Short mmCIF file of C-alpha atoms and ligand atoms in Angstrom, two decimals:
data_model
loop_
_atom_site.label_atom_id
_atom_site.label_comp_id
_atom_site.label_asym_id
_atom_site.label_seq_id
_atom_site.Cartn_x
_atom_site.Cartn_y
_atom_site.Cartn_z
CA MET A 1 -12.33 -0.62 16.87
CA ASN A 2 -15.62 -2.59 16.91
CA GLY A 3 -17.97 -4.04 14.34
CA LEU A 4 -17.11 -6.24 11.33
CA GLN A 5 -14.62 -4.76 8.80
CA GLN A 6 -15.66 -5.92 5.37
CA LEU A 7 -14.76 -5.52 1.78
CA PRO A 8 -17.49 -3.67 -0.17
CA ARG A 9 -19.81 -6.37 -1.46
CA ALA A 10 -19.77 -4.99 -5.08
CA GLU A 11 -16.11 -5.91 -5.37
CA TYR A 12 -16.92 -9.63 -5.66
CA ALA A 13 -19.06 -9.11 -8.73
CA GLN A 14 -16.38 -6.91 -10.25
CA ARG A 15 -13.82 -9.70 -9.76
CA ARG A 16 -16.03 -12.21 -11.51
CA GLN A 17 -16.34 -9.81 -14.45
CA GLN A 18 -12.57 -9.23 -14.44
CA LEU A 19 -11.91 -12.96 -14.38
CA MET A 20 -14.23 -13.75 -17.27
CA ALA A 21 -12.90 -10.84 -19.31
CA GLN A 22 -9.65 -12.71 -19.47
CA LEU A 23 -11.12 -15.99 -20.70
CA PRO A 24 -12.25 -17.00 -24.17
CA GLU A 25 -15.85 -16.68 -25.32
CA GLY A 26 -17.83 -19.68 -24.13
CA ALA A 27 -15.48 -20.40 -21.19
CA LEU A 28 -16.98 -22.11 -18.13
CA VAL A 29 -15.56 -21.70 -14.64
CA LEU A 30 -16.19 -23.90 -11.60
CA VAL A 31 -14.94 -22.73 -8.18
CA CYS A 32 -15.89 -24.72 -5.09
CA ALA A 33 -16.11 -24.00 -1.39
CA ALA A 34 -13.54 -25.56 0.95
CA PRO A 35 -14.53 -29.03 2.19
CA THR A 36 -15.24 -29.41 5.89
CA SER A 37 -12.69 -31.42 7.89
CA VAL A 38 -13.44 -33.78 10.78
CA ARG A 39 -11.44 -33.19 13.95
CA ASN A 40 -12.86 -36.18 15.82
CA GLY A 41 -16.23 -37.86 16.32
CA ASP A 42 -18.86 -35.45 15.14
CA VAL A 43 -16.73 -32.38 15.75
CA ASP A 44 -15.20 -30.48 12.80
CA HIS A 45 -12.13 -28.27 12.66
CA ALA A 46 -13.06 -24.62 12.62
CA TYR A 47 -14.29 -23.92 9.07
CA ARG A 48 -12.52 -21.42 6.84
CA GLN A 49 -13.76 -20.78 3.37
CA ASP A 50 -11.48 -21.49 0.40
CA SER A 51 -9.66 -18.18 -0.47
CA TYR A 52 -10.45 -18.44 -4.21
CA PHE A 53 -14.13 -19.10 -3.58
CA TYR A 54 -14.36 -16.26 -1.07
CA TYR A 55 -12.45 -13.98 -3.46
CA LEU A 56 -15.21 -14.47 -6.04
CA THR A 57 -18.30 -14.62 -3.78
CA GLY A 58 -17.67 -13.18 -0.35
CA PHE A 59 -19.69 -16.24 0.80
CA ALA A 60 -18.37 -18.15 3.82
CA GLU A 61 -20.69 -21.25 3.86
CA PRO A 62 -19.46 -24.75 3.20
CA GLY A 63 -21.37 -26.95 0.72
CA SER A 64 -21.26 -24.25 -1.98
CA ALA A 65 -20.04 -23.85 -5.57
CA LEU A 66 -19.91 -21.14 -8.14
CA LEU A 67 -20.33 -21.66 -11.89
CA LEU A 68 -19.58 -18.83 -14.35
CA ARG A 69 -19.98 -18.79 -18.11
CA LEU A 70 -19.20 -16.24 -20.72
CA ALA A 71 -21.79 -16.20 -23.45
CA GLY A 72 -22.07 -13.43 -26.11
CA GLY A 73 -19.81 -11.23 -23.95
CA VAL A 74 -22.22 -11.53 -20.95
CA VAL A 75 -21.28 -13.24 -17.69
CA ASP A 76 -23.85 -15.69 -16.41
CA SER A 77 -23.37 -16.93 -12.84
CA VAL A 78 -25.06 -19.57 -10.76
CA LEU A 79 -24.35 -20.13 -7.07
CA LEU A 80 -25.06 -23.53 -5.60
CA CYS A 81 -25.55 -23.59 -1.84
CA ARG A 82 -27.17 -25.40 1.00
CA GLU A 83 -30.92 -25.17 1.26
CA LYS A 84 -32.64 -23.61 4.29
CA ASP A 85 -33.29 -26.36 6.84
CA PRO A 86 -34.65 -25.24 10.26
CA LEU A 87 -33.46 -28.35 12.10
CA GLN A 88 -29.87 -28.20 10.75
CA GLU A 89 -29.84 -24.46 11.33
CA THR A 90 -30.89 -24.98 14.98
CA TRP A 91 -28.00 -27.34 15.49
CA HIS A 92 -25.28 -25.82 13.29
CA GLY A 93 -26.14 -22.21 12.43
CA ARG A 94 -27.89 -20.06 9.97
CA ARG A 95 -27.81 -20.63 6.20
CA LEU A 96 -28.34 -18.01 3.48
CA GLY A 97 -30.42 -20.38 1.38
CA VAL A 98 -31.19 -20.57 -2.25
CA GLU A 99 -33.92 -17.92 -2.36
CA ALA A 100 -31.88 -15.14 -0.77
CA ALA A 101 -28.59 -15.88 -2.57
CA PRO A 102 -29.05 -14.09 -5.87
CA ASP A 103 -29.74 -10.70 -4.21
CA ALA A 104 -27.25 -11.17 -1.44
CA LEU A 105 -24.38 -12.27 -3.66
CA GLN A 106 -25.33 -10.55 -6.88
CA VAL A 107 -25.40 -13.72 -8.95
CA SER A 108 -27.81 -14.42 -11.82
CA ALA A 109 -29.32 -17.49 -10.13
CA ALA A 110 -28.98 -19.90 -7.20
CA LYS A 111 -29.69 -23.62 -6.87
CA PRO A 112 -29.36 -26.25 -4.17
CA ILE A 113 -25.92 -27.83 -3.92
CA SER A 114 -27.61 -31.19 -4.31
CA GLU A 115 -28.16 -30.26 -7.93
CA LEU A 116 -24.44 -29.66 -8.67
CA GLU A 117 -24.13 -32.78 -10.85
CA THR A 118 -27.13 -31.89 -13.00
CA VAL A 119 -26.20 -28.26 -13.33
CA LEU A 120 -22.54 -29.08 -14.12
CA ASP A 121 -23.57 -31.61 -16.75
CA ASP A 122 -25.89 -29.02 -18.32
CA TRP A 123 -23.29 -26.28 -18.37
CA LEU A 124 -20.34 -28.44 -19.36
CA ASP A 125 -22.23 -29.80 -22.33
CA GLY A 126 -20.96 -27.85 -25.35
CA ALA A 127 -18.52 -25.69 -23.35
CA LYS A 128 -15.19 -25.71 -25.20
CA TYR A 129 -13.05 -24.25 -22.36
CA VAL A 130 -13.45 -25.35 -18.78
CA TYR A 131 -11.49 -23.76 -15.92
CA PHE A 132 -11.32 -25.08 -12.42
CA ALA A 133 -8.80 -25.58 -9.53
CA GLN A 134 -6.52 -28.27 -10.98
CA ALA A 135 -4.91 -28.67 -7.52
CA ARG A 136 -8.22 -29.71 -5.93
CA GLU A 137 -8.80 -33.45 -6.31
CA ASP A 138 -12.47 -33.21 -5.29
CA VAL A 139 -13.15 -30.56 -7.93
CA SER A 140 -11.15 -32.34 -10.65
CA GLN A 141 -13.09 -35.52 -9.88
CA ALA A 142 -16.42 -33.67 -10.16
CA VAL A 143 -15.46 -32.26 -13.56
CA GLN A 144 -14.06 -35.57 -14.84
CA ALA A 145 -17.24 -37.42 -13.70
CA SER A 146 -19.36 -34.91 -15.48
CA ALA A 147 -17.25 -35.17 -18.67
CA ALA A 148 -17.56 -38.96 -18.44
CA ARG A 149 -21.32 -38.70 -18.26
CA LEU A 150 -21.34 -36.42 -21.35
CA ARG A 151 -19.11 -38.83 -23.24
CA GLY A 152 -21.69 -41.56 -22.58
CA ARG A 153 -24.31 -39.35 -24.25
CA ILE A 154 -22.35 -38.32 -27.30
CA ARG A 155 -24.80 -40.03 -29.65
CA GLN A 156 -27.61 -38.13 -28.00
CA GLY A 157 -25.78 -34.93 -28.96
CA SER A 158 -23.70 -34.18 -25.87
CA GLN A 159 -20.35 -32.49 -26.42
CA VAL A 160 -17.31 -32.87 -24.21
CA PRO A 161 -14.91 -29.91 -23.45
CA GLU A 162 -11.70 -29.68 -25.48
CA PHE A 163 -9.58 -27.64 -23.05
CA TYR A 164 -9.23 -27.84 -19.32
CA GLY A 165 -7.51 -24.75 -17.71
CA ASP A 166 -6.43 -23.89 -14.24
CA VAL A 167 -8.56 -21.09 -12.92
CA ASP A 168 -6.19 -20.57 -9.96
CA ALA A 169 -3.43 -19.53 -12.30
CA VAL A 170 -5.62 -16.69 -13.58
CA LEU A 171 -6.90 -15.81 -10.12
CA ASN A 172 -3.41 -15.81 -8.62
CA GLU A 173 -2.37 -12.86 -10.78
CA MET A 174 -5.57 -10.98 -9.91
CA ARG A 175 -5.13 -11.67 -6.20
CA LEU A 176 -1.51 -10.47 -6.33
CA PHE A 177 -2.57 -6.89 -7.12
CA LYS A 178 -4.59 -5.41 -4.30
CA SER A 179 -7.40 -2.90 -4.96
CA ALA A 180 -7.90 0.25 -2.91
CA ALA A 181 -10.50 -1.52 -0.73
CA GLU A 182 -8.23 -4.53 -0.18
CA VAL A 183 -5.38 -2.18 0.76
CA THR A 184 -7.65 -0.46 3.33
CA LEU A 185 -8.49 -3.86 4.92
CA MET A 186 -4.91 -4.96 4.96
CA ARG A 187 -3.75 -1.73 6.48
CA GLN A 188 -6.40 -2.26 9.15
CA ALA A 189 -5.33 -5.88 9.73
CA GLY A 190 -1.75 -4.60 10.10
CA ALA A 191 -2.75 -1.88 12.54
CA ILE A 192 -4.83 -4.27 14.70
CA SER A 193 -1.98 -6.80 14.77
CA ALA A 194 0.54 -4.11 15.50
CA ARG A 195 -1.37 -2.92 18.56
CA ALA A 196 -1.76 -6.50 19.76
CA HIS A 197 2.04 -6.98 19.47
CA GLN A 198 2.51 -3.78 21.46
CA ARG A 199 0.17 -5.11 24.14
CA LEU A 200 2.17 -8.36 24.29
CA MET A 201 5.41 -6.51 24.81
CA GLN A 202 3.74 -4.70 27.74
CA THR A 203 2.65 -7.91 29.38
CA THR A 204 5.69 -10.12 28.75
CA ARG A 205 7.44 -11.24 32.01
CA PRO A 206 9.68 -14.06 33.08
CA GLY A 207 7.55 -17.08 33.93
CA VAL A 208 4.71 -16.38 31.50
CA MET A 209 3.96 -19.38 29.30
CA GLU A 210 4.40 -19.09 25.54
CA TYR A 211 0.80 -20.16 24.96
CA GLN A 212 -0.35 -17.49 27.31
CA LEU A 213 1.19 -14.78 25.14
CA ALA A 214 -0.43 -16.44 22.14
CA ALA A 215 -3.77 -16.30 23.85
CA HIS A 216 -3.24 -12.69 24.70
CA PHE A 217 -2.50 -11.86 21.11
CA ALA A 218 -5.66 -13.55 19.84
CA HIS A 219 -7.73 -11.78 22.52
CA ALA A 220 -6.29 -8.33 21.65
CA CYS A 221 -7.09 -8.87 17.98
CA SER A 222 -10.62 -10.06 18.49
CA MET A 223 -11.38 -7.13 20.75
CA GLU A 224 -10.61 -4.94 17.75
CA GLY A 225 -12.85 -6.73 15.28
CA SER A 226 -10.79 -9.57 13.93
CA GLN A 227 -12.60 -12.84 13.99
CA ARG A 228 -9.67 -15.11 13.37
CA LEU A 229 -5.92 -15.23 13.21
CA ALA A 230 -4.18 -15.54 9.85
CA TYR A 231 -2.02 -18.51 10.97
CA GLY A 232 -0.93 -20.36 14.11
CA THR A 233 0.85 -17.90 16.38
CA ILE A 234 4.55 -18.63 17.07
CA VAL A 235 5.74 -17.64 20.53
CA ALA A 236 9.29 -18.88 20.86
CA GLY A 237 11.26 -18.17 23.96
CA GLY A 238 15.10 -18.43 23.98
CA GLU A 239 16.53 -21.01 21.71
CA ASN A 240 13.06 -22.05 20.51
CA ALA A 241 13.35 -19.03 18.19
CA CYS A 242 15.93 -21.01 16.16
CA ILE A 243 13.10 -23.33 15.11
CA LEU A 244 11.56 -21.36 12.25
CA HIS A 245 8.01 -22.51 12.47
CA TYR A 246 8.03 -23.41 16.14
CA GLU A 247 4.42 -24.20 17.12
CA ASN A 248 4.51 -26.01 20.47
CA ASN A 249 4.26 -22.76 22.44
CA ASN A 250 4.46 -24.84 25.69
CA GLN A 251 7.49 -23.40 27.55
CA ALA A 252 7.78 -20.76 30.27
CA LEU A 253 9.62 -17.57 29.23
CA GLN A 254 12.96 -17.23 30.99
CA ASP A 255 14.56 -14.13 32.48
CA GLY A 256 17.53 -13.15 30.29
CA ASP A 257 16.09 -14.77 27.14
CA LEU A 258 14.61 -13.18 24.04
CA VAL A 259 11.11 -14.07 22.90
CA LEU A 260 10.21 -14.15 19.24
CA VAL A 261 6.53 -13.61 18.45
CA ASP A 262 5.26 -14.19 14.92
CA ALA A 263 1.51 -13.46 14.80
CA GLY A 264 -1.09 -11.71 12.69
CA CYS A 265 -4.79 -11.38 12.52
CA GLU A 266 -7.14 -11.94 9.64
CA LEU A 267 -9.73 -9.33 8.78
CA ASP A 268 -12.49 -10.39 6.34
CA TYR A 269 -10.02 -12.96 4.89
CA TYR A 270 -7.03 -10.62 4.67
CA ALA A 271 -3.88 -11.44 6.63
CA ALA A 272 -1.28 -9.53 8.59
CA ASP A 273 2.02 -11.28 9.35
CA ILE A 274 4.23 -9.56 11.92
CA THR A 275 7.27 -10.74 13.89
CA ARG A 276 8.91 -8.98 16.77
CA THR A 277 11.68 -10.26 19.01
CA TYR A 278 12.36 -8.71 22.40
CA PRO A 279 13.86 -9.39 25.79
CA VAL A 280 11.62 -11.23 28.29
CA ASN A 281 12.81 -8.99 31.09
CA GLY A 282 12.65 -5.76 29.00
CA CYS A 283 16.42 -5.34 28.66
CA PHE A 284 18.59 -6.63 25.83
CA SER A 285 21.99 -8.20 26.79
CA GLU A 286 24.93 -6.98 24.72
CA PRO A 287 25.11 -10.09 22.45
CA GLN A 288 21.37 -10.04 21.96
CA LYS A 289 21.45 -6.30 21.11
CA ALA A 290 24.23 -6.88 18.56
CA ILE A 291 22.30 -9.60 16.67
CA TYR A 292 19.07 -7.70 16.97
CA GLN A 293 20.47 -4.52 15.58
CA LEU A 294 21.99 -6.42 12.66
CA VAL A 295 18.59 -7.94 11.83
CA LEU A 296 16.96 -4.52 12.09
CA GLN A 297 19.57 -3.05 9.80
CA ALA A 298 18.83 -5.79 7.26
CA LEU A 299 15.07 -5.12 7.56
CA ASP A 300 15.60 -1.43 6.96
CA ALA A 301 17.85 -2.11 4.04
CA ALA A 302 15.43 -4.49 2.41
CA ILE A 303 12.47 -2.20 2.92
CA ALA A 304 14.47 0.71 1.57
CA VAL A 305 14.72 -0.88 -1.88
CA VAL A 306 11.03 -1.48 -2.32
CA GLN A 307 9.65 0.53 -5.17
CA GLU A 308 8.05 -0.16 -8.57
CA GLY A 309 10.38 -1.73 -11.09
CA VAL A 310 12.82 -3.23 -8.60
CA THR A 311 12.91 -7.03 -8.83
CA VAL A 312 11.47 -9.18 -6.12
CA ASN A 313 14.90 -10.58 -5.46
CA ALA A 314 16.46 -7.18 -4.71
CA MET A 315 15.15 -7.26 -1.12
CA GLN A 316 16.86 -10.58 -0.45
CA VAL A 317 20.11 -9.29 -1.98
CA ALA A 318 19.99 -6.22 0.29
CA ALA A 319 19.26 -8.33 3.37
CA VAL A 320 21.99 -10.94 2.59
CA ASP A 321 24.53 -8.09 2.04
CA VAL A 322 23.85 -6.48 5.47
CA ILE A 323 23.67 -9.79 7.35
CA THR A 324 26.91 -11.15 5.88
CA ARG A 325 28.85 -7.92 6.53
CA GLY A 326 27.47 -7.77 10.01
CA LEU A 327 28.30 -11.37 10.84
CA VAL A 328 31.84 -10.69 9.72
CA ASP A 329 32.01 -7.52 11.88
CA LEU A 330 30.85 -9.56 14.88
CA GLY A 331 33.47 -12.25 14.19
CA ILE A 332 30.81 -14.96 13.53
CA LEU A 333 31.94 -15.29 9.86
CA GLN A 334 35.46 -14.79 8.69
CA GLY A 335 36.67 -13.91 5.18
CA ASP A 336 35.98 -11.74 2.24
CA VAL A 337 32.33 -10.48 2.21
CA ASP A 338 31.72 -10.86 -1.52
CA LYS A 339 33.09 -14.42 -1.46
CA LEU A 340 31.14 -15.28 1.69
CA ILE A 341 27.94 -14.05 -0.14
CA ALA A 342 28.78 -16.01 -3.25
CA ASP A 343 29.37 -19.10 -1.15
CA GLU A 344 26.17 -18.55 0.81
CA ALA A 345 28.17 -18.68 4.07
CA TYR A 346 25.24 -16.89 5.84
CA LYS A 347 22.94 -19.81 5.22
CA PRO A 348 23.51 -21.61 8.59
CA PHE A 349 22.32 -18.40 10.27
CA TYR A 350 19.80 -17.09 7.73
CA LEU A 351 18.26 -19.88 5.83
CA HIS A 352 14.97 -18.52 4.59
CA ASN A 353 14.00 -15.98 2.03
CA VAL A 354 13.41 -12.36 2.95
CA GLY A 355 9.66 -12.46 2.39
CA HIS A 356 6.60 -13.63 0.55
CA TRP A 357 3.48 -12.22 -0.94
CA LEU A 358 0.75 -11.42 1.57
CA GLY A 359 -3.04 -11.23 0.98
CA MET A 360 -5.92 -13.57 1.70
CA ASP A 361 -3.38 -16.30 2.49
CA VAL A 362 -0.41 -15.58 4.77
CA HIS A 363 1.87 -17.14 2.11
CA ASP A 364 -0.17 -15.64 -0.61
CA VAL A 365 -0.53 -16.70 -4.18
CA GLY A 366 1.24 -15.21 -7.19
CA ASN A 367 4.37 -16.03 -9.11
CA TYR A 368 7.72 -14.61 -8.00
CA LYS A 369 9.26 -15.22 -11.41
CA LEU A 370 7.88 -14.52 -14.86
CA TYR A 371 9.47 -16.42 -17.78
CA ALA A 372 12.24 -17.64 -15.42
CA GLN A 373 13.20 -14.08 -14.30
CA TRP A 374 12.49 -12.48 -10.95
CA ARG A 375 9.51 -10.23 -11.67
CA PRO A 376 9.56 -6.47 -11.01
CA LEU A 377 7.54 -5.07 -8.09
CA GLN A 378 4.44 -3.19 -9.13
CA ALA A 379 2.05 -0.93 -7.26
CA GLY A 380 -0.62 -2.91 -5.35
CA MET A 381 1.58 -5.85 -4.48
CA VAL A 382 1.99 -6.58 -0.75
CA THR A 383 4.98 -8.48 0.54
CA THR A 384 6.36 -9.30 3.90
CA ILE A 385 10.01 -8.41 4.68
CA GLU A 386 11.33 -10.64 7.44
CA PRO A 387 15.11 -11.16 7.74
CA GLY A 388 16.39 -13.15 10.69
CA ILE A 389 19.52 -14.52 12.26
CA TYR A 390 19.25 -17.79 14.14
CA ILE A 391 22.30 -19.21 16.00
CA ALA A 392 21.32 -22.70 17.00
CA PRO A 393 22.51 -23.86 20.40
CA ASP A 394 24.57 -26.65 18.93
CA THR A 395 26.46 -24.45 16.44
CA VAL A 396 30.17 -25.35 16.56
CA ASP A 397 33.25 -23.11 16.40
CA ILE A 398 31.49 -20.01 17.61
CA ASP A 399 31.87 -17.80 20.65
CA PRO A 400 29.34 -19.25 23.21
CA GLN A 401 27.90 -15.78 23.86
CA TRP A 402 25.91 -16.11 20.61
CA LEU A 403 24.48 -19.60 21.11
CA GLY A 404 20.73 -19.92 21.24
CA ILE A 405 19.96 -16.36 20.02
CA GLY A 406 17.27 -16.28 17.41
CA VAL A 407 15.88 -13.00 16.01
CA ARG A 408 13.38 -12.33 13.22
CA ILE A 409 11.69 -9.01 12.53
CA GLU A 410 8.87 -8.90 10.04
CA ASP A 411 6.90 -6.05 8.54
CA ASN A 412 4.17 -5.93 5.86
CA ILE A 413 4.96 -3.64 2.89
CA LEU A 414 2.70 -2.36 0.15
CA VAL A 415 4.33 -1.33 -3.11
CA THR A 416 2.93 2.10 -4.13
CA ALA A 417 3.26 4.31 -7.21
CA THR A 418 5.75 6.46 -5.30
CA GLY A 419 7.63 3.87 -3.27
CA HIS A 420 6.12 1.83 -0.48
CA GLU A 421 4.01 1.86 2.61
CA ASN A 422 4.81 -0.07 5.80
CA PHE A 423 1.51 -1.33 7.28
CA THR A 424 3.14 -2.51 10.50
CA ARG A 425 5.82 -0.04 11.49
CA GLN A 426 3.68 1.09 14.47
CA VAL A 427 4.95 -1.84 16.59
CA PRO A 428 8.00 -0.74 18.47
CA VAL A 429 11.10 -2.04 16.65
CA THR A 430 14.23 -0.18 17.69
CA VAL A 431 16.07 -1.33 20.82
CA ALA A 432 15.27 2.03 22.49
CA GLU A 433 11.53 1.89 21.58
CA ILE A 434 11.21 -1.69 22.87
CA GLU A 435 13.08 -1.23 26.08
CA SER A 436 11.30 2.02 26.92
CA LEU A 437 7.83 0.52 26.27
CA MET A 438 8.59 -2.61 28.33
CA GLN A 439 10.26 -0.78 31.21
CA GLN A 440 7.43 1.72 31.42
CA ALA A 441 4.98 -1.15 31.59
CA ALA A 442 6.95 -2.83 34.36
CA GLN A 443 7.17 0.37 36.29
CA GLN A 444 3.40 0.93 36.06
CA GLU A 445 2.82 -2.59 37.31
CA HIS A 446 5.05 -2.11 40.32
CA GLY A 447 4.30 1.58 40.91
N1 LIG B 1 4.17 -16.46 9.79
C1 LIG B 1 4.90 -17.27 8.82
C2 LIG B 1 5.84 -16.47 8.06
O1 LIG B 1 6.27 -15.45 8.53
O2 LIG B 1 6.16 -16.79 6.94
MN1 MN B 2 5.99 -14.13 6.90
MN1 MN B 3 5.45 -14.40 10.07
#
């Protein structure tokens, strides 16, 4: 797959309308681009736009802000952005510029970002309700500074806002429900990442460095049109898999070990998040197979419950049930299953939750509970399902055959009107599928 996969541009304007339709008449919204971040000297970290700002604009440039206002039922929008500057553009890259912005981004007007203070003062004056990202200190400061300037001009007729709301709280609920176009992109991000995982399985050998597999994954994704990964790839050989967010990726893969690969690409700001665990030499040992099949059973059980109306927590309940029963069958836990579940006896081996929302952010936004109750799943939500069992090498009172085995398997699941769709099932996942793919690849290499 080549060329840039993108969301239809009209969707951004629709989202702005949808946002403002939920706010009171006269409401003002300020959403700002992500700040740049210095890596060292005059070199910045790779820039990624703020997800909320991109969600409303589809505009990836730093030094930008969006102001929206609802007046007489009509949405007025102004984008503030960097001005064209031939010298800066020669050094650092092209800019859209103020003149081209209204057409390109379907906003009512555009102004230079240098005018943010002036425009903000003008728009804030008399606005009763003001919404911005309360979690962003830089944005809060800009709003507070503007309000302070207005307060100083009260006798000249300026009016200070009465209510400050959190725009993220409104946007989080919108972002939780994926449109048809978002689903198409996420399905594509899943498929690209799935093929990259498959390529990794085919190239994994004893002696390969963890970071080399990570590089291979990134390469495979970019060759299919993804410009960036959704998060730092985890390649964890052997007992490194028992470190949940292992990120050193600096060890050689050992014959006889498993390797856990947690990696996903990003496609026009939409993430995939896949984990597969497989034997470095292409053949599971008996203890590895036993743990692996238990995690796979937990994955299947958790996916099977996904449908509209089921609560978010049901997937975790299903996974915990399978894992606890299985650990008892393997002799790793002893006792009555129901009591072990009530006592959370599985926690030393399965300490995280079964999944999280997935979307523009890998750990995507959206509440899991509503009014203190686990919320029901609804069509358009996308969640990961990722049970795991991790038996740390220093675990005591356990048969040594299990020590250092860490397995997680992770798929990306869309809730649909009729049940669910697994975006990432294409990556081999059963023991037979994995062993056959890896052994075929080894034969081809030697044959
Ligand atoms: N890739 C991080 C996670 O699975 O949550
Ligand atoms: Mn995940
Ligand atoms: Mn993951």
